[in-house]
Short mmCIF file of C-alpha atoms in Angstrom, two decimals:
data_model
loop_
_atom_site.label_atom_id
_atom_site.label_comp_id
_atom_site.label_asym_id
_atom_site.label_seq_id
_atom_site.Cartn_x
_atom_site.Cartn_y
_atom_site.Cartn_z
CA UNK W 269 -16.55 5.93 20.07
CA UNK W 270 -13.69 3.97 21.55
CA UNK W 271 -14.50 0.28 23.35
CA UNK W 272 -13.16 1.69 26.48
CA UNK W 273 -13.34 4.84 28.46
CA UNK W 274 -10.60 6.76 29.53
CA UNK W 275 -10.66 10.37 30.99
CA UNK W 276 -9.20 12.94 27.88
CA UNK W 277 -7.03 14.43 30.14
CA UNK W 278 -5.28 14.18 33.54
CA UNK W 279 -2.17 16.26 34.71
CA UNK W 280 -0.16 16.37 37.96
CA UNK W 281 3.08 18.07 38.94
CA UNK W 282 6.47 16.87 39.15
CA UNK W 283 7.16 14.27 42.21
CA UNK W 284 3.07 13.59 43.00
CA UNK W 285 1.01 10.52 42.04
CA UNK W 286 -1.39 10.47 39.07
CA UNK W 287 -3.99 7.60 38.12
CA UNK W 288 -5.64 7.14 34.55
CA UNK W 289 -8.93 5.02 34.92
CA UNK W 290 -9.90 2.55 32.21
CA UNK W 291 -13.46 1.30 32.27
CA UNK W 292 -14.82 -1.76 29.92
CA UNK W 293 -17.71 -3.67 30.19
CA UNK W 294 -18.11 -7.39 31.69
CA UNK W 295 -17.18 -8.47 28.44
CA UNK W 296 -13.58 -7.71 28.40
CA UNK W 297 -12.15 -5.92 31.42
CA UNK W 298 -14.28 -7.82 33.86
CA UNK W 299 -13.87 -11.03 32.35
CA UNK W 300 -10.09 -11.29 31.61
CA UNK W 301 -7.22 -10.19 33.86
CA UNK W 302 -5.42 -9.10 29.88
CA UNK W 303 -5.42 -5.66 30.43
CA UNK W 304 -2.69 -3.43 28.84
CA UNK W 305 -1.01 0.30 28.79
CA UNK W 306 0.47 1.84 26.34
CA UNK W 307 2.87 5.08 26.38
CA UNK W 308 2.50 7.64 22.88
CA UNK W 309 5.00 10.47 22.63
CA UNK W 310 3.89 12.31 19.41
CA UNK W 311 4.61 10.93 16.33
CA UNK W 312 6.33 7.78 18.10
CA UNK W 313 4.73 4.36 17.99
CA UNK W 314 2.88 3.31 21.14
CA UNK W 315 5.39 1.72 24.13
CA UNK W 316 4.37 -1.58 26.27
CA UNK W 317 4.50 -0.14 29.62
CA UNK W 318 2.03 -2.86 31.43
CA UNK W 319 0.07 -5.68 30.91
CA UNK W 320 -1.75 -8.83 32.44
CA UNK W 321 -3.37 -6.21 34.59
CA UNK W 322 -0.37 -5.44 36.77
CA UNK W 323 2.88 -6.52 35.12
CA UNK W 324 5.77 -4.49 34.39
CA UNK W 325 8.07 -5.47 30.97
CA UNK W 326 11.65 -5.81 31.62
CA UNK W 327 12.86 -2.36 31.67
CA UNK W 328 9.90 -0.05 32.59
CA UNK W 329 10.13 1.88 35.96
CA UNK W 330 8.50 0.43 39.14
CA UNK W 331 6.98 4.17 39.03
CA UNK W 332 3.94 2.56 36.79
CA UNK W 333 1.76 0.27 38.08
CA UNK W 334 -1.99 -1.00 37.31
CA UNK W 335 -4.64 -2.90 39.11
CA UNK W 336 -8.34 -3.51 38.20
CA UNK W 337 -11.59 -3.80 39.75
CA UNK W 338 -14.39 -5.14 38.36
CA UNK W 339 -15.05 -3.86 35.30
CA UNK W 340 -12.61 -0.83 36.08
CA UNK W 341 -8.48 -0.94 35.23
CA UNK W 342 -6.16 1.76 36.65
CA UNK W 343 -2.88 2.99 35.75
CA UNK W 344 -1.03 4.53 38.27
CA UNK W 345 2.39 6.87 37.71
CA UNK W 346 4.37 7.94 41.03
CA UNK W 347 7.04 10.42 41.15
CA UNK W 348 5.75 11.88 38.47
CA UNK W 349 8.77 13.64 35.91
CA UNK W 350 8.67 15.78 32.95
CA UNK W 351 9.20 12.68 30.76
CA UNK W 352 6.20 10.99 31.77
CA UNK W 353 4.16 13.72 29.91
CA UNK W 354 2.77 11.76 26.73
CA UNK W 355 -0.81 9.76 25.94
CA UNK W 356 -1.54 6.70 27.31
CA UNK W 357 -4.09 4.15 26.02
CA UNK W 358 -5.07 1.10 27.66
CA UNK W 359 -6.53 -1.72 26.16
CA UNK W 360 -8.32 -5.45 27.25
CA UNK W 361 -8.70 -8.68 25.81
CA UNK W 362 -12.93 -9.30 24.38
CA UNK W 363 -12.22 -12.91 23.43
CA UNK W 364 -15.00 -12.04 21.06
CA UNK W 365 -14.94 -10.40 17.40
CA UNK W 366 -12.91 -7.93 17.83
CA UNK W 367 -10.34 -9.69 20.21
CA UNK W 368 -8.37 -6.51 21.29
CA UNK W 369 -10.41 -3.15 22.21
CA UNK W 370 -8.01 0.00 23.14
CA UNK W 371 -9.28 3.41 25.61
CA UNK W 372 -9.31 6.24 23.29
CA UNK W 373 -6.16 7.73 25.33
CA UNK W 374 -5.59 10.01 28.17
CA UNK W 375 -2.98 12.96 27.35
CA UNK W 376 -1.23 13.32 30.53
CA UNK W 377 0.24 16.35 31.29
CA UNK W 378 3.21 17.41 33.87
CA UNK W 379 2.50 20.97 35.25
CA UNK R 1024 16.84 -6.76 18.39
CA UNK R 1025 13.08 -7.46 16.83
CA UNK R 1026 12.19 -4.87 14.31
CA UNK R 1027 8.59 -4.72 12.44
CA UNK R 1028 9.02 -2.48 9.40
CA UNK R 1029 5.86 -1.25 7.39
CA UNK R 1030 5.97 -0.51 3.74
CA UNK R 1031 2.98 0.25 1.28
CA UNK R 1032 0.50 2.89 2.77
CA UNK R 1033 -0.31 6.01 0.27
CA UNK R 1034 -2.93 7.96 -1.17
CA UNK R 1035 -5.80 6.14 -2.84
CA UNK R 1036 -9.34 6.79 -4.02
CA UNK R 1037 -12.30 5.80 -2.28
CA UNK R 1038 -13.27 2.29 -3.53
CA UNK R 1039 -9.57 1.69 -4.04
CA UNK R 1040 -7.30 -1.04 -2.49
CA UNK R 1041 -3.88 -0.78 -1.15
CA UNK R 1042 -1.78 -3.66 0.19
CA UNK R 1043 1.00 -3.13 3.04
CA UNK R 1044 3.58 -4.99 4.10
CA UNK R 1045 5.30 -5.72 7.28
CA UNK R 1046 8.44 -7.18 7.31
CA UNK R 1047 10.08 -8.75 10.50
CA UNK R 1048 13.04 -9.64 11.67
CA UNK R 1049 14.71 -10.55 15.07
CA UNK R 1050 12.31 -12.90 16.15
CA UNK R 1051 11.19 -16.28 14.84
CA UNK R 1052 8.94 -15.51 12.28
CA UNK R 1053 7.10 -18.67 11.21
CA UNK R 1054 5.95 -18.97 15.23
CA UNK R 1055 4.80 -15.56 15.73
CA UNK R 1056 1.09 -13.80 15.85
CA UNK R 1057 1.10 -10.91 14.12
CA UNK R 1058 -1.27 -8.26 14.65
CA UNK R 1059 -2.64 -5.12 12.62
CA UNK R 1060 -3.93 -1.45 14.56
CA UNK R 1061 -4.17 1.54 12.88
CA UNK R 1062 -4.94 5.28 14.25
CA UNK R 1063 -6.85 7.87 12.48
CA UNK R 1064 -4.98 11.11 12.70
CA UNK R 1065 -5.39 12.96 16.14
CA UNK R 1066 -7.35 9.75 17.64
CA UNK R 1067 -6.79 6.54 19.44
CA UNK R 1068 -5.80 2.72 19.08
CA UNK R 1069 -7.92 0.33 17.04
CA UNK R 1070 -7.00 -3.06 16.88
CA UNK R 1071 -7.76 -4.24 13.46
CA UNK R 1072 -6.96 -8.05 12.78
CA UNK R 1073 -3.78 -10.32 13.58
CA UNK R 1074 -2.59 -13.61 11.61
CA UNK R 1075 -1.75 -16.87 14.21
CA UNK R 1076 1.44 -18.66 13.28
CA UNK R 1077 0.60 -22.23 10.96
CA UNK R 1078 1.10 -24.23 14.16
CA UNK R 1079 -1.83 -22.64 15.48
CA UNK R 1080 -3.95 -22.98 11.58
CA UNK R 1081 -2.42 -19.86 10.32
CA UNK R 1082 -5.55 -18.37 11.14
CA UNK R 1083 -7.37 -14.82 11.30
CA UNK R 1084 -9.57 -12.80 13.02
CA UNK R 1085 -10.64 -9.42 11.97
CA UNK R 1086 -12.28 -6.63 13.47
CA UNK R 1087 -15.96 -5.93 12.33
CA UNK R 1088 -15.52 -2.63 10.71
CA UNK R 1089 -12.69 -4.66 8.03
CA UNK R 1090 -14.32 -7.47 7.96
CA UNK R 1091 -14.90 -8.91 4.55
CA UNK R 1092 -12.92 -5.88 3.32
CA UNK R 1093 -9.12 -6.20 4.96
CA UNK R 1094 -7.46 -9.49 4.33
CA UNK R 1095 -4.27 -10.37 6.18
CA UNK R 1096 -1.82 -13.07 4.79
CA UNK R 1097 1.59 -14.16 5.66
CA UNK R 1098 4.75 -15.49 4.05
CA UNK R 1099 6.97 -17.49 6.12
CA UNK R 1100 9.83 -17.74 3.74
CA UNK R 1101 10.41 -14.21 3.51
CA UNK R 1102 9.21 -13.21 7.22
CA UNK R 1103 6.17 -11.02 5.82
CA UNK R 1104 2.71 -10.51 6.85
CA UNK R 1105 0.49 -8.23 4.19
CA UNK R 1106 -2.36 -6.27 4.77
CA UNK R 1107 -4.80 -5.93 1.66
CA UNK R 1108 -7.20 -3.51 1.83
CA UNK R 1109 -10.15 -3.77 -0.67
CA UNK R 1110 -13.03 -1.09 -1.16
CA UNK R 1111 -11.76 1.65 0.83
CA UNK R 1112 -13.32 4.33 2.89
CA UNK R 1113 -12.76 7.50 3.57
CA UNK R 1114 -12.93 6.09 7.30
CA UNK R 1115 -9.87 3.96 6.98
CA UNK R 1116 -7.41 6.78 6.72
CA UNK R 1117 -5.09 6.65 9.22
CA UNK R 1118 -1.60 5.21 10.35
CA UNK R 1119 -1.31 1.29 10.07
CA UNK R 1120 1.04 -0.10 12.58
CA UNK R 1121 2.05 -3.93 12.83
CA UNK R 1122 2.68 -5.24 16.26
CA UNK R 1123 3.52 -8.82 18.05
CA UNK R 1124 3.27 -10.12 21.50
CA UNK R 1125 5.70 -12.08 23.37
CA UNK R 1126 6.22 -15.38 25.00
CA UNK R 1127 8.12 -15.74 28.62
CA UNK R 1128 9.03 -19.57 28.93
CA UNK R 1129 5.50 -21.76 27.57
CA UNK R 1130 3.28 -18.22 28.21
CA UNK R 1131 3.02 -15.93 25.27
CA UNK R 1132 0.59 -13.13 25.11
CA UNK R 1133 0.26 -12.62 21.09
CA UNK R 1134 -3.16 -11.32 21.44
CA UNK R 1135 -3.35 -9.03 24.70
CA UNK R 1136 -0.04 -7.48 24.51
CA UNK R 1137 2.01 -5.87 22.20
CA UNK R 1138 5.52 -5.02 23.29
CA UNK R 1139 6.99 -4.29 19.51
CA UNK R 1140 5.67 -1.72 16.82
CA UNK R 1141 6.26 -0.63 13.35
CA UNK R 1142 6.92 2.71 12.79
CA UNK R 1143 3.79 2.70 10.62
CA UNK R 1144 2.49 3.37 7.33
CA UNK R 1145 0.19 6.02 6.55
CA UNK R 1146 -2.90 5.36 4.73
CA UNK R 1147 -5.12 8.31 3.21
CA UNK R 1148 -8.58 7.58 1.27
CA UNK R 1149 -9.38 10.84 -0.85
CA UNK R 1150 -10.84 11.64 -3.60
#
């Protein structure tokens, strides 16, 4: 069972909004504003696409953007395209044993 | 351009031990964290254990299900961390990957975000 819990599955169709939730625990989410997505295509290795909560690497489209509340972190994709389809992990900061604990992935899918 | 190349991953017995390799280049080495997650075929991320650069004691942290089993080491001169894997499970197969953070001016995020990958090794425990 995976540290954090992300919905299996989410889809939406080309041009709407989607959001993937990512919930922790007040041990990691809550306590640290480290949170991180990740893009998968299959057989690729995962892609930085956000982290610190909300920030956006040099290079990824403004369409992805993530927020948290309380012990809860979001990822949200707008203008959804075909290429978005892939899975999509997040992951937080424990400060504790295991210092890095990942979602166990949302497969998005574009209808 | 940074690259992270993993070498070493194969088939071994339970109880075995296997020892990858990750070698690195396009970033300075002997400053970086380097970090260790694998993923078990058809499942998620799981962050495994990550070396600090000697500045910062060269030190290591491991996740609790490789603890006492996984040992991570480094070799400056030759921009390599290793990953030696002792008493195997049947568990442990999956894909190793090797990842590092970043700094942006005196703020780095080694251990909360990992913006370069290996193309990782695969690992199967059989009998």
């Amino acid at each position: 069972q995976s540290a954090l819990t992300q919905p299996a599955s989410v889809s939406g169709s080309p041009g709407q909004s989607i959001t993937i939730s990512c919930t922790g625990t007040s041990s990691d989410i809550g306590s640290y504003n480290y949170v991180a997505w990740y893009q998968q295509y299959p057989g690729k290795a995962p892609k930085l696409m956000i982290y610190a909560v909300s920030i956006r690497p040099s290079g990824i489209s403004n369409r992805f953007s993530g927020s948290k509340s309380g012990n809860t972190a979001s990822l949200t994709i707008s203008g959804l395209q075909a290429e978005d389809e892939a899975d999509y992990f997040c992951s937080s900061y424990t400060g504790s044993t295991n210092l890095v604990v990942f979602g166990g992935g949302t497969k998005l899918t574009v209808l | 351009e940074v690259q992270l190349v993993e070498s070493g991953g194969g088939l071994v017995k339970p109880g075995g031990s296997l020892r990858l390799s990750c070698a690195v280049s396009g970033l300075t080495f002997r400053t970086a964290w380097i970090t260790w997650v694998r993923q078990a075929p058809g499942k998620g991320l799981e962050w495994i254990g990550r070396t600090k650069d000697k500045t910062n004691g060269g030190t290591t942290d491991y996740a609790a299900p490789v603890k006492g089993r996984f040992t991570i080491s480094r070799d400056d001169s030759k921009s390599t961390v290793y990953l030696q894997m002792n008493s195997l499970k049947t568990e442990d197969t999956a894909l190793y990957y090797c990842t590092a953070g970043f700094c942006i001016g005196t703020t780095c995020h080694w251990d909360d975000a990992f913006s370069v990958w290996g193309q990782g090794t695969m690992v199967t425990v059989s009998s």
